Short mmCIF file of the C-alpha atoms (twelve columns), coordinates in Angstrom:
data_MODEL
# 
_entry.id   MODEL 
# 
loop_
_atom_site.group_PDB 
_atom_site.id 
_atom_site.type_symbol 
_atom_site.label_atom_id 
_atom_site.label_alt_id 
_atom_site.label_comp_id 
_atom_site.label_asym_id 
_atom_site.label_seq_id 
_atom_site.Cartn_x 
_atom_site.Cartn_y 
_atom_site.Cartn_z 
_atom_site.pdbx_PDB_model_num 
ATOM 1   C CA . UNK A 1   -108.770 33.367 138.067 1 
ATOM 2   C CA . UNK A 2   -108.819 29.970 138.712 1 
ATOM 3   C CA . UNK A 3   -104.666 30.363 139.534 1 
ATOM 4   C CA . UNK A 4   -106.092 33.040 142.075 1 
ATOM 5   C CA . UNK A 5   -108.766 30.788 144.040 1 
ATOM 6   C CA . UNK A 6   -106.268 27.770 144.203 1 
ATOM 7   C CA . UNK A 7   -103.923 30.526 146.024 1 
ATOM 8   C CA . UNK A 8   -106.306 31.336 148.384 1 
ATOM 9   C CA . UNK A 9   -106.631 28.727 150.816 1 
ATOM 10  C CA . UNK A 10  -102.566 28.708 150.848 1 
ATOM 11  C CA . UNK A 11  -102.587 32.421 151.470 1 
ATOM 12  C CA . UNK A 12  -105.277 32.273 154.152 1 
ATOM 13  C CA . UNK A 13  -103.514 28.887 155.693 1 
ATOM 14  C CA . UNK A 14  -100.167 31.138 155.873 1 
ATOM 15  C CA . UNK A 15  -102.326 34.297 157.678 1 
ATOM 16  C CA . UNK A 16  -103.874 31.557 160.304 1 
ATOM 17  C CA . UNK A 17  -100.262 30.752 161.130 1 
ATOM 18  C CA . UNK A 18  -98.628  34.274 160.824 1 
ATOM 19  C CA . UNK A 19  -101.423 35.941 163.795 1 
ATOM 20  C CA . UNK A 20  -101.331 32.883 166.494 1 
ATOM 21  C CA . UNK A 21  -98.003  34.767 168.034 1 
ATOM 22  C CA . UNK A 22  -97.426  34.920 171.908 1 
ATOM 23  C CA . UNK A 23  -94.164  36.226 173.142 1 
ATOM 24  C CA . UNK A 24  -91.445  34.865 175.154 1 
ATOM 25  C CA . UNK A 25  -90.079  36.220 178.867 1 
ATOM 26  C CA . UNK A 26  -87.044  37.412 176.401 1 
ATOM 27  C CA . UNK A 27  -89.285  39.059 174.471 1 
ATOM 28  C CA . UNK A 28  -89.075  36.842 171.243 1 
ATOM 29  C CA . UNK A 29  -92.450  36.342 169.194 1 
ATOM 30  C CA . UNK A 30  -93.030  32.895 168.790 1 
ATOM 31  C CA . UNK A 31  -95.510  30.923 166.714 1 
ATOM 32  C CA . UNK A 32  -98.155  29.202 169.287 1 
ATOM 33  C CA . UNK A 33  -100.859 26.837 167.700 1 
ATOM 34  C CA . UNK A 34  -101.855 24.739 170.556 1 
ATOM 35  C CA . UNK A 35  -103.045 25.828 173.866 1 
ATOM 36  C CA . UNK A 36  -102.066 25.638 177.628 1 
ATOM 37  C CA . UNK A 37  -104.469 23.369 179.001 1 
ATOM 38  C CA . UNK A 38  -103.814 20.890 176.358 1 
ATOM 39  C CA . UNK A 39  -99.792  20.647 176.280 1 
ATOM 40  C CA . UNK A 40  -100.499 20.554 180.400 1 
ATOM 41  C CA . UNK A 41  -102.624 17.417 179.393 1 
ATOM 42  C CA . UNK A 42  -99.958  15.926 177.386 1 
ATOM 43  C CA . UNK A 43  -96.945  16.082 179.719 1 
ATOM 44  C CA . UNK A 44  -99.238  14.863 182.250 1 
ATOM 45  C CA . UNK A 45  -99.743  11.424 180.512 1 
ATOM 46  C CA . UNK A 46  -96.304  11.501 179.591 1 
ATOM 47  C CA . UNK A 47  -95.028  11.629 183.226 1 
ATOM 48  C CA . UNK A 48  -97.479  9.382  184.131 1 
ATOM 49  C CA . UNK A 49  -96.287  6.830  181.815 1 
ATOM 50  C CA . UNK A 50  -92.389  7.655  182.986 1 
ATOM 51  C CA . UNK A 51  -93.742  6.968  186.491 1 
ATOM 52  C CA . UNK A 52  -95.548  4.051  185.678 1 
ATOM 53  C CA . UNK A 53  -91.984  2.291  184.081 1 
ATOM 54  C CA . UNK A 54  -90.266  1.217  187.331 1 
ATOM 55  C CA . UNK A 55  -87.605  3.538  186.829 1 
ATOM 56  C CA . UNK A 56  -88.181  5.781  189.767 1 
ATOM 57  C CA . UNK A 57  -84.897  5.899  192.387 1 
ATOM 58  C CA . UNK A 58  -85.672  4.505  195.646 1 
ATOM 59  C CA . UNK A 59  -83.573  7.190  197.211 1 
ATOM 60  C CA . UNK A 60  -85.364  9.525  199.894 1 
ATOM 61  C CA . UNK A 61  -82.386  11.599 200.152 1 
ATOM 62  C CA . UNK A 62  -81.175  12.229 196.462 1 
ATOM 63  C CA . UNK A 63  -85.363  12.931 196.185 1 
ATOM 64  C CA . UNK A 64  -85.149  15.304 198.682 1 
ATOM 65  C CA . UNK A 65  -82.362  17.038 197.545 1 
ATOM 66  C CA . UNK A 66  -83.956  17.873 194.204 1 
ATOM 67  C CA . UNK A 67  -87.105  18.530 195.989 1 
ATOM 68  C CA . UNK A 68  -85.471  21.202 197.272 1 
ATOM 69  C CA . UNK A 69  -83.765  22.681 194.578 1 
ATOM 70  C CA . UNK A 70  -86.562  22.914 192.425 1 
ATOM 71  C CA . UNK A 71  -88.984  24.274 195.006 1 
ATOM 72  C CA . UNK A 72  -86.130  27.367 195.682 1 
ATOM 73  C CA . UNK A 73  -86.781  28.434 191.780 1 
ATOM 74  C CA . UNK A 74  -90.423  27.466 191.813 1 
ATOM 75  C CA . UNK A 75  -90.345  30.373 194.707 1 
ATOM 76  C CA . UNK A 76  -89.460  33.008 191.668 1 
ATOM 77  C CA . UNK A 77  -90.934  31.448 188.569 1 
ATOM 78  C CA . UNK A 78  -94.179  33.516 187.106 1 
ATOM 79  C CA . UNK A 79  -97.056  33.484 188.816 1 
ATOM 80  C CA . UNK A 80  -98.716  30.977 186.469 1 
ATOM 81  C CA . UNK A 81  -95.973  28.658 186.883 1 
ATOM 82  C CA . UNK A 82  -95.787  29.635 190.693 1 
ATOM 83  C CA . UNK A 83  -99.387  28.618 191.356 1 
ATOM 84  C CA . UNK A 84  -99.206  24.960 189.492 1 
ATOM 85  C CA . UNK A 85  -98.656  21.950 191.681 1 
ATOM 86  C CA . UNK A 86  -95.253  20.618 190.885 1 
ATOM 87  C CA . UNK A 87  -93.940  17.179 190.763 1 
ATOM 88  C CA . UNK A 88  -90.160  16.154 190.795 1 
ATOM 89  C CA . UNK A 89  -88.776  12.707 190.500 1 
ATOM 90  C CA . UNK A 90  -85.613  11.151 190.504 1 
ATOM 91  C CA . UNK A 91  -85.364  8.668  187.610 1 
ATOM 92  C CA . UNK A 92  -82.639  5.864  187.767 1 
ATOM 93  C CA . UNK A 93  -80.589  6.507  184.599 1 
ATOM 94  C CA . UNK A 94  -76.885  7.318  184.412 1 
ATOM 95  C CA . UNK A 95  -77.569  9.333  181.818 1 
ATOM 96  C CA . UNK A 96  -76.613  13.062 182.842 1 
ATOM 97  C CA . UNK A 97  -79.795  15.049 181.952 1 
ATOM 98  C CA . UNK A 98  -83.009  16.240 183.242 1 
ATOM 99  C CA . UNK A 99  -86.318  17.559 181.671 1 
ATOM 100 C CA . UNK A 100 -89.376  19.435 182.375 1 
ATOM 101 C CA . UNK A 101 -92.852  18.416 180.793 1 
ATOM 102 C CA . UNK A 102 -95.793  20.772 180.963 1 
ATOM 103 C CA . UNK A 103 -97.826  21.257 183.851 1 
ATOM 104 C CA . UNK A 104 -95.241  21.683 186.400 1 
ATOM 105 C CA . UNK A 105 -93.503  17.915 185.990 1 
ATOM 106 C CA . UNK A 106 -89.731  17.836 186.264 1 
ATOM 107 C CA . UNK A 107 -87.723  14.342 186.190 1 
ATOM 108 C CA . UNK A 108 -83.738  14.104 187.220 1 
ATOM 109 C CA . UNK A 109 -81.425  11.618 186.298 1 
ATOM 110 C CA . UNK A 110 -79.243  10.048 189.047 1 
ATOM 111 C CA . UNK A 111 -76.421  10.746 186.185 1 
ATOM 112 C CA . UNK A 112 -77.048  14.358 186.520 1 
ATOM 113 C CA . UNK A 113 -75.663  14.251 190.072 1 
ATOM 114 C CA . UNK A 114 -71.796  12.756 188.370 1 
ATOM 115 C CA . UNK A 115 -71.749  16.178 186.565 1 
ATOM 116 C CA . UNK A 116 -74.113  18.688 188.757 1 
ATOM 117 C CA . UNK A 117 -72.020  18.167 191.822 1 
ATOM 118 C CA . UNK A 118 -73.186  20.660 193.867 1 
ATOM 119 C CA . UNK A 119 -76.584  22.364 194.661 1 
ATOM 120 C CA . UNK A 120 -75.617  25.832 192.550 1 
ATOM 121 C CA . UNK A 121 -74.715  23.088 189.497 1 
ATOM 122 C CA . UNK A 122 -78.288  21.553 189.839 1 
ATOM 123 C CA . UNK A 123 -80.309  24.435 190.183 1 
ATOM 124 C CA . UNK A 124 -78.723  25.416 186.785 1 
ATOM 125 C CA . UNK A 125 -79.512  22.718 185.017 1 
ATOM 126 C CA . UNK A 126 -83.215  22.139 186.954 1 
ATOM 127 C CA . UNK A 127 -83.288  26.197 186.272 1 
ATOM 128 C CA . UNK A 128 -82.788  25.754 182.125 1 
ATOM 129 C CA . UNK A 129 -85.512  23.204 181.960 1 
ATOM 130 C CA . UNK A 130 -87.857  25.331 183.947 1 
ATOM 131 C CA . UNK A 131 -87.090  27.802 181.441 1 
ATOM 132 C CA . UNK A 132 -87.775  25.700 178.519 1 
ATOM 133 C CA . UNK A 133 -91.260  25.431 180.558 1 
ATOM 134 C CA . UNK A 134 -91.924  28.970 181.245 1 
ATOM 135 C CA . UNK A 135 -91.424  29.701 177.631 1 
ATOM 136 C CA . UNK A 136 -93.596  27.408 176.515 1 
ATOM 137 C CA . UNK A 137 -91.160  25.686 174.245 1 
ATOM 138 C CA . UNK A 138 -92.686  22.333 173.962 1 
ATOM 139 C CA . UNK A 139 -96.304  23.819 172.498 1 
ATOM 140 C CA . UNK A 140 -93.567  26.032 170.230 1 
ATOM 141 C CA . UNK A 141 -91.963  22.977 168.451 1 
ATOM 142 C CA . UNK A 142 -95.726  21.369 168.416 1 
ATOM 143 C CA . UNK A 143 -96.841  24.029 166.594 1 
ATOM 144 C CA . UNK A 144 -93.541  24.521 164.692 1 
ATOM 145 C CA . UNK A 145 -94.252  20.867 163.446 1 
ATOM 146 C CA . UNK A 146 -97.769  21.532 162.797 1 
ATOM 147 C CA . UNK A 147 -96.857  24.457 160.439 1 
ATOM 148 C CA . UNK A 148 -94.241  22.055 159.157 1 
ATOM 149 C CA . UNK A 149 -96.607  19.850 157.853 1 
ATOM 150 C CA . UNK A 150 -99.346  22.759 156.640 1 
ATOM 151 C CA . UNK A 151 -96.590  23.998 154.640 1 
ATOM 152 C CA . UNK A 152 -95.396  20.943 153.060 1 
ATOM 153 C CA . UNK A 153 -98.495  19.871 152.251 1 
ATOM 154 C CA . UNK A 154 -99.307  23.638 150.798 1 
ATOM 155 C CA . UNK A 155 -96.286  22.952 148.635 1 
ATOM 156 C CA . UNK A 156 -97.037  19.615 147.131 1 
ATOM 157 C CA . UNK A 157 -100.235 21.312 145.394 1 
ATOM 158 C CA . UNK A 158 -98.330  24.432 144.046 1 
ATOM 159 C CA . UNK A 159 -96.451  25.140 141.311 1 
ATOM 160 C CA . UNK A 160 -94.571  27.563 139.921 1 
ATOM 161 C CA . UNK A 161 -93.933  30.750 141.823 1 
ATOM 162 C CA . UNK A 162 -96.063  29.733 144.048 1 
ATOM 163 C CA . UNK A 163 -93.560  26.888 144.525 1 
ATOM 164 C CA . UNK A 164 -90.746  29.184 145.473 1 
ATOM 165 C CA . UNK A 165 -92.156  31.403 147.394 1 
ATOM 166 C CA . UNK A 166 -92.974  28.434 149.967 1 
ATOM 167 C CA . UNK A 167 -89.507  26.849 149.519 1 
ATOM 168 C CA . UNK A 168 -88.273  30.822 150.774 1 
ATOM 169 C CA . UNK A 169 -90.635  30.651 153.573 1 
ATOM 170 C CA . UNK A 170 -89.652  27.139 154.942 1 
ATOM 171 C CA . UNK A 171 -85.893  28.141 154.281 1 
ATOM 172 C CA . UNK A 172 -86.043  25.774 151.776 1 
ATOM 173 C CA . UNK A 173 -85.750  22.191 153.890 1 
ATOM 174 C CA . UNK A 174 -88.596  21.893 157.076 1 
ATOM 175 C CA . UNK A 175 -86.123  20.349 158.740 1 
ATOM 176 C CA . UNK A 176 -83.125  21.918 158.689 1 
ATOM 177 C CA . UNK A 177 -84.442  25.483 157.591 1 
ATOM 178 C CA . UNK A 178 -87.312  25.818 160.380 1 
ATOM 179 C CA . UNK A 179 -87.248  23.565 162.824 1 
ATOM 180 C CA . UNK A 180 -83.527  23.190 164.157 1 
ATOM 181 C CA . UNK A 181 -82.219  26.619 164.035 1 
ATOM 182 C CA . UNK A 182 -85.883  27.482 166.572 1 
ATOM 183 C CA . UNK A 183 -84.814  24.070 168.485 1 
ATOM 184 C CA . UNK A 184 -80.912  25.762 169.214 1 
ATOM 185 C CA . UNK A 185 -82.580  29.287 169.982 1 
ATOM 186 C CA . UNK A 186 -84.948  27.535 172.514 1 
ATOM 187 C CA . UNK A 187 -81.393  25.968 173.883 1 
ATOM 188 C CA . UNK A 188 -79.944  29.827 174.215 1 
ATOM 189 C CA . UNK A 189 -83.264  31.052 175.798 1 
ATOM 190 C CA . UNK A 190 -83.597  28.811 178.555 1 
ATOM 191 C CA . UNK A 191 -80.161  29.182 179.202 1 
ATOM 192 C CA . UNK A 192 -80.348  32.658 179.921 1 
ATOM 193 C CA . UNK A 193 -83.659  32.297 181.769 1 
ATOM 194 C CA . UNK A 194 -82.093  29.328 183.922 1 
ATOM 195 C CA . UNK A 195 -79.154  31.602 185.088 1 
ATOM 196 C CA . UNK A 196 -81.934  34.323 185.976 1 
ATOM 197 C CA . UNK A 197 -83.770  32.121 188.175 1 
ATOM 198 C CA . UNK A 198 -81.241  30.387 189.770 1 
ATOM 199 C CA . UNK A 199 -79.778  34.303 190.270 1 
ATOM 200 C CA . UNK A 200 -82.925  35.123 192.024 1 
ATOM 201 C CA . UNK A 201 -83.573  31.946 194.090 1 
ATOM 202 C CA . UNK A 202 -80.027  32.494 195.655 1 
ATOM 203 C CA . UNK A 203 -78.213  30.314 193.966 1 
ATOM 204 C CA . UNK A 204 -74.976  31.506 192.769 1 
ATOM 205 C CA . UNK A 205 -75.086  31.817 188.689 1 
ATOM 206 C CA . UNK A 206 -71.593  30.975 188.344 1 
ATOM 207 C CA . UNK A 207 -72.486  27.011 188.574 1 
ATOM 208 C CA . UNK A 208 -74.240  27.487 185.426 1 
ATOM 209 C CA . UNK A 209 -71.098  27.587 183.478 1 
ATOM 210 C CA . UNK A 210 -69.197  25.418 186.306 1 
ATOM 211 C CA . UNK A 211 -72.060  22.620 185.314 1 
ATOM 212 C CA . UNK A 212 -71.654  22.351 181.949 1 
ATOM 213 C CA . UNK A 213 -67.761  22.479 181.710 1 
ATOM 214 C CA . UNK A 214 -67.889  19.183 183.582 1 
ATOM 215 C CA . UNK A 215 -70.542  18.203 181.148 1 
ATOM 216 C CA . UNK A 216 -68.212  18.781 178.298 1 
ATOM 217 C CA . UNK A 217 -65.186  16.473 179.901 1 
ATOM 218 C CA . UNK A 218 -67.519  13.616 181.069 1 
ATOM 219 C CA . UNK A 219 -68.978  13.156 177.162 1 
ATOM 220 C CA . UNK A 220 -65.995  14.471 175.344 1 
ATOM 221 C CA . UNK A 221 -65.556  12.704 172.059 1 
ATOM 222 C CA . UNK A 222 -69.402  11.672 172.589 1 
ATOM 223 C CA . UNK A 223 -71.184  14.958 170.767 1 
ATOM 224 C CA . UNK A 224 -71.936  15.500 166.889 1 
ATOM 225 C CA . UNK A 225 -70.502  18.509 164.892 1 
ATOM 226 C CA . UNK A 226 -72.388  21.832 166.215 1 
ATOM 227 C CA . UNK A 227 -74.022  22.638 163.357 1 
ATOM 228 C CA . UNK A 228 -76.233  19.797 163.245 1 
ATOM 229 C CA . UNK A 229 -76.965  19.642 167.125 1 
ATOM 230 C CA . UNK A 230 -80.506  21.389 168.259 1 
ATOM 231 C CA . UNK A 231 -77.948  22.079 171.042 1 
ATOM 232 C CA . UNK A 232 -75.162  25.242 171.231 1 
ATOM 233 C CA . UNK A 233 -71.769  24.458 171.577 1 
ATOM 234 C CA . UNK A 234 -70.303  23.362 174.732 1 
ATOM 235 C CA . UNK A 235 -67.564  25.673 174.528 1 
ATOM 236 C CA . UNK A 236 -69.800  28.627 173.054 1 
ATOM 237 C CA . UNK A 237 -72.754  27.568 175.879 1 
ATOM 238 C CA . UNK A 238 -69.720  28.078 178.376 1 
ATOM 239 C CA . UNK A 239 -68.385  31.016 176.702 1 
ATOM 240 C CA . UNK A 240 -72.093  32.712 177.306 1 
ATOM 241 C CA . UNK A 241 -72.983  31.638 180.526 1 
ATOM 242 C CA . UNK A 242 -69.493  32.904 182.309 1 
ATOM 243 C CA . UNK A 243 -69.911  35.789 180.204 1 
ATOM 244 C CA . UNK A 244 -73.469  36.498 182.058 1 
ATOM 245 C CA . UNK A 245 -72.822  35.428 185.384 1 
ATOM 246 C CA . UNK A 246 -70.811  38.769 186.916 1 
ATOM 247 C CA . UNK A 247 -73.956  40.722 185.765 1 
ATOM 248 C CA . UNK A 248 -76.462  38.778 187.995 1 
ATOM 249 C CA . UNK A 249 -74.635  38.288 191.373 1 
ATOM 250 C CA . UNK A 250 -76.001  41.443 192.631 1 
ATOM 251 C CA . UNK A 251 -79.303  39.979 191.859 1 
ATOM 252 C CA . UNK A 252 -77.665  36.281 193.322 1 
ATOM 253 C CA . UNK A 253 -76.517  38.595 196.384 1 
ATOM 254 C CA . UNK A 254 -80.005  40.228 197.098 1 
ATOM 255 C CA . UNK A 255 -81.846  37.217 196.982 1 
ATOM 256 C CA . UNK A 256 -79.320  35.978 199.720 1 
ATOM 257 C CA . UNK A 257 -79.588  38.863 201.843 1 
ATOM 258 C CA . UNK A 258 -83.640  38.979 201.701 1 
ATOM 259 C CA . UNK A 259 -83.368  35.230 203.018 1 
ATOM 260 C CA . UNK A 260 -84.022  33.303 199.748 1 
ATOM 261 C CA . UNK A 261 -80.242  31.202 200.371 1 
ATOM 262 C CA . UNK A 262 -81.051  27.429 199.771 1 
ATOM 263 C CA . UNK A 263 -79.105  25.204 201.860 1 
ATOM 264 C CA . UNK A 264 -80.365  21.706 199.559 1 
ATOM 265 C CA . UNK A 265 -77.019  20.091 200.105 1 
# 
């Protein structure tokens, strides 16, 4: 009995986590145990403080540019995501990357533009982290950590079987059983839901692939061994994303012809 009541509170911790489920525009369940309004709060503060560094290019023209990209796939995001007011910056960092924080806030790198080099290239990249958004992968990995740290603690008080039945749950490590392989799928899934919007905002999905084979030559030698990277392969991301394009140029062709063709650049 008293084996039984120090199960409980593990059993009913593991329930908690096991209902708070939403589901991804792919369709994927995913584990969700913060809310909107509070991740919106966090990447809020966090652009603030990225704004607040002096980092911001004085460029009017490369902000433009972006500007424009990113309000082209804001046109078919959600309706949610649609409705938010957006903010895009161009951060001074020859770093090629980009990111998008909850709450609509999207930063570019003026070392993007060295890889990205035209307007179909951007809106891929701009289009991936707007996925990332959409799919709410930020409050994922919060509450991926969270249940990270319910579990381990769960474990530290058990014993026995209960012991490796929590081990089989985590995959054995937290970090490498749980949180990494979700960190690589949230990699694939905004990749496919970049290419769709970028598709549908008449941009032509074959820079998506374009983009990130000149992403693989300018860091070449630069990139740790795949199967410890919360990133796909280069060559597998490529493999994918040519793979997908031929499927969505009637969709990139439509969205042309109904007057949705971006001229950013």
């Amino acid at each position: 009995m008293r084996t039984l009541r120090s199960s409980l509170p593990i059993a009913l911790a593991f329930v908690a986590l096991a209902t708070a489920c939403t589901t991804t525009p792919t369709g994927r369940s995913q584990l969700m145990l913060v809310d909107e309004a509070a991740m919106d709060r966090m990447g809020a503060s966090a652009f603030d403080q990225i704004k607040s560094s002096g980092r911001l290019a004085n460029d009017p023209a490369a902000n433009r540019y972006v500007r424009c990209v990113a309000d082209a796939l804001v046109q078919v995001l959600p309706a949610r995501e649609r409705q938010q007011r957006w903010e895009i910056v161009v951060i001074q960092d020859d770093s090629p990357n980009a990111f998008a924080l909850p709450g609509g806030k999207v930063g570019v790198h003026t070392g993007l533009f060295k890889v990205a080099t035209t307007q179909d290239q951007l809106a891929a990249v701009i289009g991936h982290e707007m996925g990332h958004m959409v799919s709410r992968h930020a409050a994922e990995r919060v509450s991926q950590r969270f249940a990270a740290d319910a579990a381990m603690q769960a474990l530290n008080s058990a014993t026995g079987g209960e012991r490796q039945q929590l081990l089989g749950l985590l995959g054995v490590g937290a970090q490498a059983g749980v949180l990494l392989p979700f960190s690589r799928q949230h990699e694939v899934e905004a990749d496919v839901l970049g290419q769709r919007y970028m598709a549908q905002a008449g941009f032509n999905p074959q820079g998506a692939p374009a983009v990130w084979e000149n992403m693989i030559r300018a860091t070449s030698g630069n990139r740790p061994p795949a199967w410890l990277s919360t990133h796909p392969d280069p060559a597998s991301r490529v493999q994918s994303l040519r793979a997908s394009a031929p499927g969505l140029m009637a969709t990139y062709q439509q969205a042309r012809a109904a007057g949705r063709a971006p001229n950013c650049r």
